[in-house]
Every structure is written in C-alpha cells, then in structure tokens.
Amino acid sequence: MNGSPENRSSVSEFILVGFSTSQETQIFFFAIFFLVYVAIIVGNLLIIISVIVDSHLHSPMYFFLANLSFFDLCISSAATPKVISDFLRKYKTISWWGCMIQMFFMHFFGGGEMSILIAMAIDRYVAICKPLHYKTIMSHRVLTGFLLLSWVIGLIHSTSQMVFTVNLPFCGPNVLDSFFCDLPLVIKLACTDTYILELLVIVNSGFLSLICFILLLISYAVMLVTIWQHSSSASSKALSTLSAHITVVTLFFGPAIFIYAFPFNRYSVDKFLSVFCSIITPLLNPIIYTLRNQQMKAAIKRLSNQHIGSWLTP
C-alpha cells in the first residue's frame, strides 16, 4: 500500500457532520452516548468474564457468545470514543490515516462478527437436529477452527476493500455526512472513477450480508420445525435460546444490508443505521442474551455475589 495523504491526495483530513445542532443538544448527546458506551463495556465484559470463570458455561454455545461479545466490544470501540469526544468539539475532523484505520477495524471486526454468528447458527443446528452427535461434532478442535476462521474472514473482508481505498486520490471535497468514517461515503469523495470499487463494496459487504442472512434464516426455520416436532421442556429452552439468536442476527444483518447493498444512493436514515450497527447493536446483544438465558443470568448473579462477598469480607 503506497497511499498516503502527501503522495496520493491533497486532503489531509475529513470533516464529520454528525448532528448539526446547538451546543446544549451536543452535550445531551455526549451524555447519552457516553452512558451507552459504558453500558456496552460493562455488559459485554460481564458475559466474557462469566463464560471464562463459570464452569457451568464451558460449552460451545457460550464459547461463541463470549467471542461475539468481544467482537461487539471491538466494533463499538473502533468508532464510539471518537464520536463521543466529537460532541465536545466545535470542529469535528478526523485525519486521513485515522479515517482509513477506523474503517479497516470496523470492517475487520464486522466481518469477524458475521462469521461468529454463522458459527453460532451451526452450533445450534447440530445441538437441535443432531443432539446425539453434538459433543463429537462440536469438539474443541472445531471450536478453535471456527474462531481462527472468523479472524481470517474478518481480515480478508476488510483488507480486500481497504487495499484499494487507501490508494484513492482525494483532491477536493472532504465533508462526510456521518458520525464516523463510512466506506461508501469516503469512496464517493474520491476524485476518480470508483465504479469498480463501488461494486466491490456492494458485493463484499452488501450482497454477502444478504446471502448470509437468508441462509441463516433458512437454517433457523429448519431448527424451529425440528423444535415444534418435539414438545418438551428441553424444546422450550431451545426455542428461547433460538429466539435470542434470531433477534441478534436480525439486528446485525438488517442495518448492514440496508447500508451496504445499495450504499451509493443514500438516504439520511443511513447515518442513524450506522450508529445502530456500531453502538446500539453491541448494547442490545448482551441484554438479549442475558434476559433470554437463565444460565447466563445465574452465572452473572454468581459472579456478582462472589465479588460482593469478597469486598465485604475483612
């Protein structure tokens, strides 16, 4: 990659529009986003720590859930701290390299999370449709393979787009109508023909998300049919877990498909969908899994009681 603001572009920074509102409103949004980000950190760390320390959660499903929380934490941290600090600034800018790095990590962790969600669906499919072979199929080696594959897919997904984006020349407009750097918006500012790169983004981010979402919905439909054919308390528990998975998958893929499948004819609502993907979804995921999962609630309660007891013990 030989792209740099000095050699490839006269643009050294980008201006982020965000909310064009009064200073009082900016302070209000600063407080809201700050509290949401703290909740994201606390909620996802609680899940990660609970899965690590609680032996009741040492199973493939919770292994994937802990890694999902890690990816959620990383996606949010790639953009949210900058968004929060910008609410206190009159002029909201980000350097050329800062913008490129932000987009790389957003797509890197986004691609990894997409892979983890697919692995979670495979795990639930095996547990529901092939329960007798579950422990054999979902072995420690398979779990490690899924995790490594998610990191590799995230790297390929991000690098395949960014390797072309960093070499684009930016020689004029530098205003982004967003809270942070968004790949389709940045590409539109380049002073060259970006048709091929636009197609790459649509295929790599938009259509790929759409295809994965459709396949996941089909697999979940098969699992729901299997559950309905077996009326028992175990089936009720499986249905509750499955409903949480379906909700999280919809929250992740829905906005991503809307933003990236047709990204270059944008609507103002896309700005808010971008915030939803990077801030709201990482907040909702731990809430959904905690509220819908009795084992996770019990593990978090045990973890809390353990630490409270250690603090009270002289």
PDB file of C-alpha atoms in Angstrom, residues 106-250:
ATOM      1  CA  MET A 106     -14.884  -1.512  11.621  1.00  0.00           C
ATOM      2  CA  HIS A 107     -14.947  -3.946   8.689  1.00  0.00           C
ATOM      3  CA  PHE A 108     -12.378  -6.283  10.252  1.00  0.00           C
ATOM      4  CA  PHE A 109     -14.412  -6.831  13.411  1.00  0.00           C
ATOM      5  CA  GLY A 110     -17.675  -6.656  11.473  1.00  0.00           C
ATOM      6  CA  GLY A 111     -16.564  -9.486   9.187  1.00  0.00           C
ATOM      7  CA  GLY A 112     -15.397 -11.470  12.216  1.00  0.00           C
ATOM      8  CA  GLU A 113     -18.735 -10.998  13.982  1.00  0.00           C
ATOM      9  CA  MET A 114     -20.599 -12.124  10.877  1.00  0.00           C
ATOM     10  CA  SER A 115     -18.538 -15.334  10.917  1.00  0.00           C
ATOM     11  CA  ILE A 116     -19.187 -15.875  14.640  1.00  0.00           C
ATOM     12  CA  LEU A 117     -22.945 -15.521  14.083  1.00  0.00           C
ATOM     13  CA  ILE A 118     -22.764 -18.170  11.361  1.00  0.00           C
ATOM     14  CA  ALA A 119     -20.754 -20.451  13.679  1.00  0.00           C
ATOM     15  CA  MET A 120     -23.380 -19.939  16.402  1.00  0.00           C
ATOM     16  CA  ALA A 121     -26.100 -20.976  13.951  1.00  0.00           C
ATOM     17  CA  ILE A 122     -24.142 -24.121  13.047  1.00  0.00           C
ATOM     18  CA  ASP A 123     -23.708 -24.898  16.749  1.00  0.00           C
ATOM     19  CA  ARG A 124     -27.450 -24.565  17.403  1.00  0.00           C
ATOM     20  CA  TYR A 125     -28.267 -26.625  14.280  1.00  0.00           C
ATOM     21  CA  VAL A 126     -26.091 -29.503  15.479  1.00  0.00           C
ATOM     22  CA  ALA A 127     -27.471 -29.243  19.039  1.00  0.00           C
ATOM     23  CA  ILE A 128     -31.099 -29.314  17.876  1.00  0.00           C
ATOM     24  CA  CYS A 129     -31.021 -31.501  14.767  1.00  0.00           C
ATOM     25  CA  LYS A 130     -28.169 -33.897  15.683  1.00  0.00           C
ATOM     26  CA  PRO A 131     -28.118 -33.938  19.512  1.00  0.00           C
ATOM     27  CA  LEU A 132     -26.587 -37.416  19.832  1.00  0.00           C
ATOM     28  CA  HIS A 133     -23.514 -36.350  17.857  1.00  0.00           C
ATOM     29  CA  TYR A 134     -23.229 -32.843  19.329  1.00  0.00           C
ATOM     30  CA  LYS A 135     -20.169 -33.370  21.541  1.00  0.00           C
ATOM     31  CA  THR A 136     -18.369 -35.284  18.803  1.00  0.00           C
ATOM     32  CA  ILE A 137     -19.033 -32.704  16.091  1.00  0.00           C
ATOM     33  CA  MET A 138     -18.531 -29.551  18.196  1.00  0.00           C
ATOM     34  CA  SER A 139     -15.162 -30.602  19.575  1.00  0.00           C
ATOM     35  CA  HIS A 140     -12.517 -28.268  20.984  1.00  0.00           C
ATOM     36  CA  ARG A 141     -10.618 -28.519  17.704  1.00  0.00           C
ATOM     37  CA  VAL A 142     -13.694 -27.469  15.705  1.00  0.00           C
ATOM     38  CA  LEU A 143     -14.361 -24.521  18.031  1.00  0.00           C
ATOM     39  CA  THR A 144     -10.771 -23.319  17.668  1.00  0.00           C
ATOM     40  CA  GLY A 145     -11.056 -23.698  13.897  1.00  0.00           C
ATOM     41  CA  PHE A 146     -14.246 -21.623  13.803  1.00  0.00           C
ATOM     42  CA  LEU A 147     -12.637 -18.888  15.891  1.00  0.00           C
ATOM     43  CA  LEU A 148      -9.486 -18.710  13.769  1.00  0.00           C
ATOM     44  CA  LEU A 149     -11.609 -18.733  10.621  1.00  0.00           C
ATOM     45  CA  SER A 150     -13.649 -15.781  11.886  1.00  0.00           C
ATOM     46  CA  TRP A 151     -10.465 -13.727  12.364  1.00  0.00           C
ATOM     47  CA  VAL A 152      -9.172 -14.715   8.915  1.00  0.00           C
ATOM     48  CA  ILE A 153     -12.500 -13.879   7.237  1.00  0.00           C
ATOM     49  CA  GLY A 154     -12.607 -10.523   9.021  1.00  0.00           C
ATOM     50  CA  LEU A 155      -9.079  -9.738   7.829  1.00  0.00           C
ATOM     51  CA  ILE A 156      -9.829 -10.739   4.228  1.00  0.00           C
ATOM     52  CA  HIS A 157     -13.151  -8.887   4.245  1.00  0.00           C
ATOM     53  CA  SER A 158     -11.564  -5.645   5.427  1.00  0.00           C
ATOM     54  CA  THR A 159      -8.257  -5.824   3.552  1.00  0.00           C
ATOM     55  CA  SER A 160      -9.899  -6.638   0.198  1.00  0.00           C
ATOM     56  CA  GLN A 161     -11.703  -3.279   0.349  1.00  0.00           C
ATOM     57  CA  MET A 162      -9.182  -1.101   2.143  1.00  0.00           C
ATOM     58  CA  VAL A 163      -6.235  -2.057  -0.085  1.00  0.00           C
ATOM     59  CA  PHE A 164      -7.971  -0.144  -2.888  1.00  0.00           C
ATOM     60  CA  THR A 165      -9.466   2.625  -0.757  1.00  0.00           C
ATOM     61  CA  VAL A 166      -6.125   3.836   0.694  1.00  0.00           C
ATOM     62  CA  ASN A 167      -4.839   4.405  -2.847  1.00  0.00           C
ATOM     63  CA  LEU A 168      -7.764   6.593  -3.917  1.00  0.00           C
ATOM     64  CA  PRO A 169      -6.895  10.241  -4.657  1.00  0.00           C
ATOM     65  CA  PHE A 170      -8.870  12.811  -2.651  1.00  0.00           C
ATOM     66  CA  CYS A 171      -8.361  16.245  -4.111  1.00  0.00           C
ATOM     67  CA  GLY A 172     -11.379  18.324  -3.170  1.00  0.00           C
ATOM     68  CA  PRO A 173     -14.493  17.651  -1.062  1.00  0.00           C
ATOM     69  CA  ASN A 174     -13.787  16.241   2.381  1.00  0.00           C
ATOM     70  CA  VAL A 175     -17.131  16.505   4.221  1.00  0.00           C
ATOM     71  CA  LEU A 176     -18.695  13.250   5.461  1.00  0.00           C
ATOM     72  CA  ASP A 177     -22.357  13.338   6.443  1.00  0.00           C
ATOM     73  CA  SER A 178     -21.800  10.840   9.238  1.00  0.00           C
ATOM     74  CA  PHE A 179     -20.583  10.467  12.821  1.00  0.00           C
ATOM     75  CA  PHE A 180     -17.544   8.464  11.700  1.00  0.00           C
ATOM     76  CA  CYS A 181     -15.798   7.312   8.537  1.00  0.00           C
ATOM     77  CA  ASP A 182     -18.067   5.100   6.467  1.00  0.00           C
ATOM     78  CA  LEU A 183     -16.619   3.302   3.455  1.00  0.00           C
ATOM     79  CA  PRO A 184     -19.328   4.182   0.873  1.00  0.00           C
ATOM     80  CA  LEU A 185     -19.272   7.853   1.884  1.00  0.00           C
ATOM     81  CA  VAL A 186     -15.475   8.094   1.749  1.00  0.00           C
ATOM     82  CA  ILE A 187     -15.332   6.426  -1.675  1.00  0.00           C
ATOM     83  CA  LYS A 188     -17.815   8.967  -3.042  1.00  0.00           C
ATOM     84  CA  LEU A 189     -15.375  11.787  -2.201  1.00  0.00           C
ATOM     85  CA  ALA A 190     -12.565  10.384  -4.373  1.00  0.00           C
ATOM     86  CA  CYS A 191     -11.724  12.420  -7.471  1.00  0.00           C
ATOM     87  CA  THR A 192     -11.569   9.417  -9.794  1.00  0.00           C
ATOM     88  CA  ASP A 193     -13.888   6.789 -11.245  1.00  0.00           C
ATOM     89  CA  THR A 194     -14.810   4.444  -8.388  1.00  0.00           C
ATOM     90  CA  TYR A 195     -17.404   2.285 -10.174  1.00  0.00           C
ATOM     91  CA  ILE A 196     -15.424  -0.968  -9.769  1.00  0.00           C
ATOM     92  CA  LEU A 197     -14.680  -0.269  -6.118  1.00  0.00           C
ATOM     93  CA  GLU A 198     -18.341   0.567  -5.503  1.00  0.00           C
ATOM     94  CA  LEU A 199     -19.297  -2.816  -6.946  1.00  0.00           C
ATOM     95  CA  LEU A 200     -16.701  -4.489  -4.728  1.00  0.00           C
ATOM     96  CA  VAL A 201     -18.198  -2.858  -1.633  1.00  0.00           C
ATOM     97  CA  ILE A 202     -21.727  -3.828  -2.679  1.00  0.00           C
ATOM     98  CA  VAL A 203     -20.701  -7.457  -3.258  1.00  0.00           C
ATOM     99  CA  ASN A 204     -18.265  -7.785  -0.346  1.00  0.00           C
ATOM    100  CA  SER A 205     -20.411  -6.072   2.281  1.00  0.00           C
ATOM    101  CA  GLY A 206     -23.958  -5.797   0.952  1.00  0.00           C
ATOM    102  CA  PHE A 207     -24.760  -8.932  -1.033  1.00  0.00           C
ATOM    103  CA  LEU A 208     -22.556 -11.110   1.174  1.00  0.00           C
ATOM    104  CA  SER A 209     -24.541  -9.951   4.217  1.00  0.00           C
ATOM    105  CA  LEU A 210     -27.810 -10.539   2.372  1.00  0.00           C
ATOM    106  CA  ILE A 211     -26.851 -14.078   1.293  1.00  0.00           C
ATOM    107  CA  CYS A 212     -25.621 -14.992   4.786  1.00  0.00           C
ATOM    108  CA  PHE A 213     -28.788 -13.575   6.329  1.00  0.00           C
ATOM    109  CA  ILE A 214     -31.038 -15.600   4.004  1.00  0.00           C
ATOM    110  CA  LEU A 215     -29.080 -18.809   4.651  1.00  0.00           C
ATOM    111  CA  LEU A 216     -29.221 -18.199   8.394  1.00  0.00           C
ATOM    112  CA  LEU A 217     -32.982 -17.642   8.281  1.00  0.00           C
ATOM    113  CA  ILE A 218     -33.414 -20.904   6.352  1.00  0.00           C
ATOM    114  CA  SER A 219     -31.310 -22.812   8.889  1.00  0.00           C
ATOM    115  CA  TYR A 220     -33.252 -21.293  11.785  1.00  0.00           C
ATOM    116  CA  ALA A 221     -36.526 -22.211  10.056  1.00  0.00           C
ATOM    117  CA  VAL A 222     -35.353 -25.845   9.869  1.00  0.00           C
ATOM    118  CA  MET A 223     -34.435 -25.733  13.563  1.00  0.00           C
ATOM    119  CA  LEU A 224     -37.813 -24.252  14.511  1.00  0.00           C
ATOM    120  CA  VAL A 225     -39.612 -27.028  12.651  1.00  0.00           C
ATOM    121  CA  THR A 226     -37.482 -29.604  14.480  1.00  0.00           C
ATOM    122  CA  ILE A 227     -38.293 -27.992  17.837  1.00  0.00           C
ATOM    123  CA  TRP A 228     -42.034 -27.893  17.152  1.00  0.00           C
ATOM    124  CA  GLN A 229     -41.953 -31.612  16.396  1.00  0.00           C
ATOM    125  CA  HIS A 230     -40.638 -32.324  19.903  1.00  0.00           C
ATOM    126  CA  SER A 231     -42.813 -30.944  22.684  1.00  0.00           C
ATOM    127  CA  SER A 232     -40.807 -30.951  25.915  1.00  0.00           C
ATOM    128  CA  SER A 233     -39.160 -28.686  28.461  1.00  0.00           C
ATOM    129  CA  ALA A 234     -35.863 -29.052  26.593  1.00  0.00           C
ATOM    130  CA  SER A 235     -37.583 -27.899  23.409  1.00  0.00           C
ATOM    131  CA  SER A 236     -38.948 -24.856  25.235  1.00  0.00           C
ATOM    132  CA  LYS A 237     -35.428 -23.977  26.402  1.00  0.00           C
ATOM    133  CA  ALA A 238     -34.061 -24.475  22.885  1.00  0.00           C
ATOM    134  CA  LEU A 239     -36.805 -22.227  21.470  1.00  0.00           C
ATOM    135  CA  SER A 240     -35.927 -19.471  23.948  1.00  0.00           C
ATOM    136  CA  THR A 241     -32.229 -19.681  23.029  1.00  0.00           C
ATOM    137  CA  LEU A 242     -33.049 -19.786  19.329  1.00  0.00           C
ATOM    138  CA  SER A 243     -35.292 -16.723  19.527  1.00  0.00           C
ATOM    139  CA  ALA A 244     -32.388 -14.778  21.072  1.00  0.00           C
ATOM    140  CA  HIS A 245     -30.098 -15.892  18.223  1.00  0.00           C
ATOM    141  CA  ILE A 246     -32.630 -14.873  15.566  1.00  0.00           C
ATOM    142  CA  THR A 247     -33.105 -11.455  17.178  1.00  0.00           C
ATOM    143  CA  VAL A 248     -29.354 -10.784  17.308  1.00  0.00           C
ATOM    144  CA  VAL A 249     -28.839 -11.971  13.708  1.00  0.00           C
ATOM    145  CA  THR A 250     -31.624  -9.666  12.501  1.00  0.00           C
TER     146      THR A 250
END
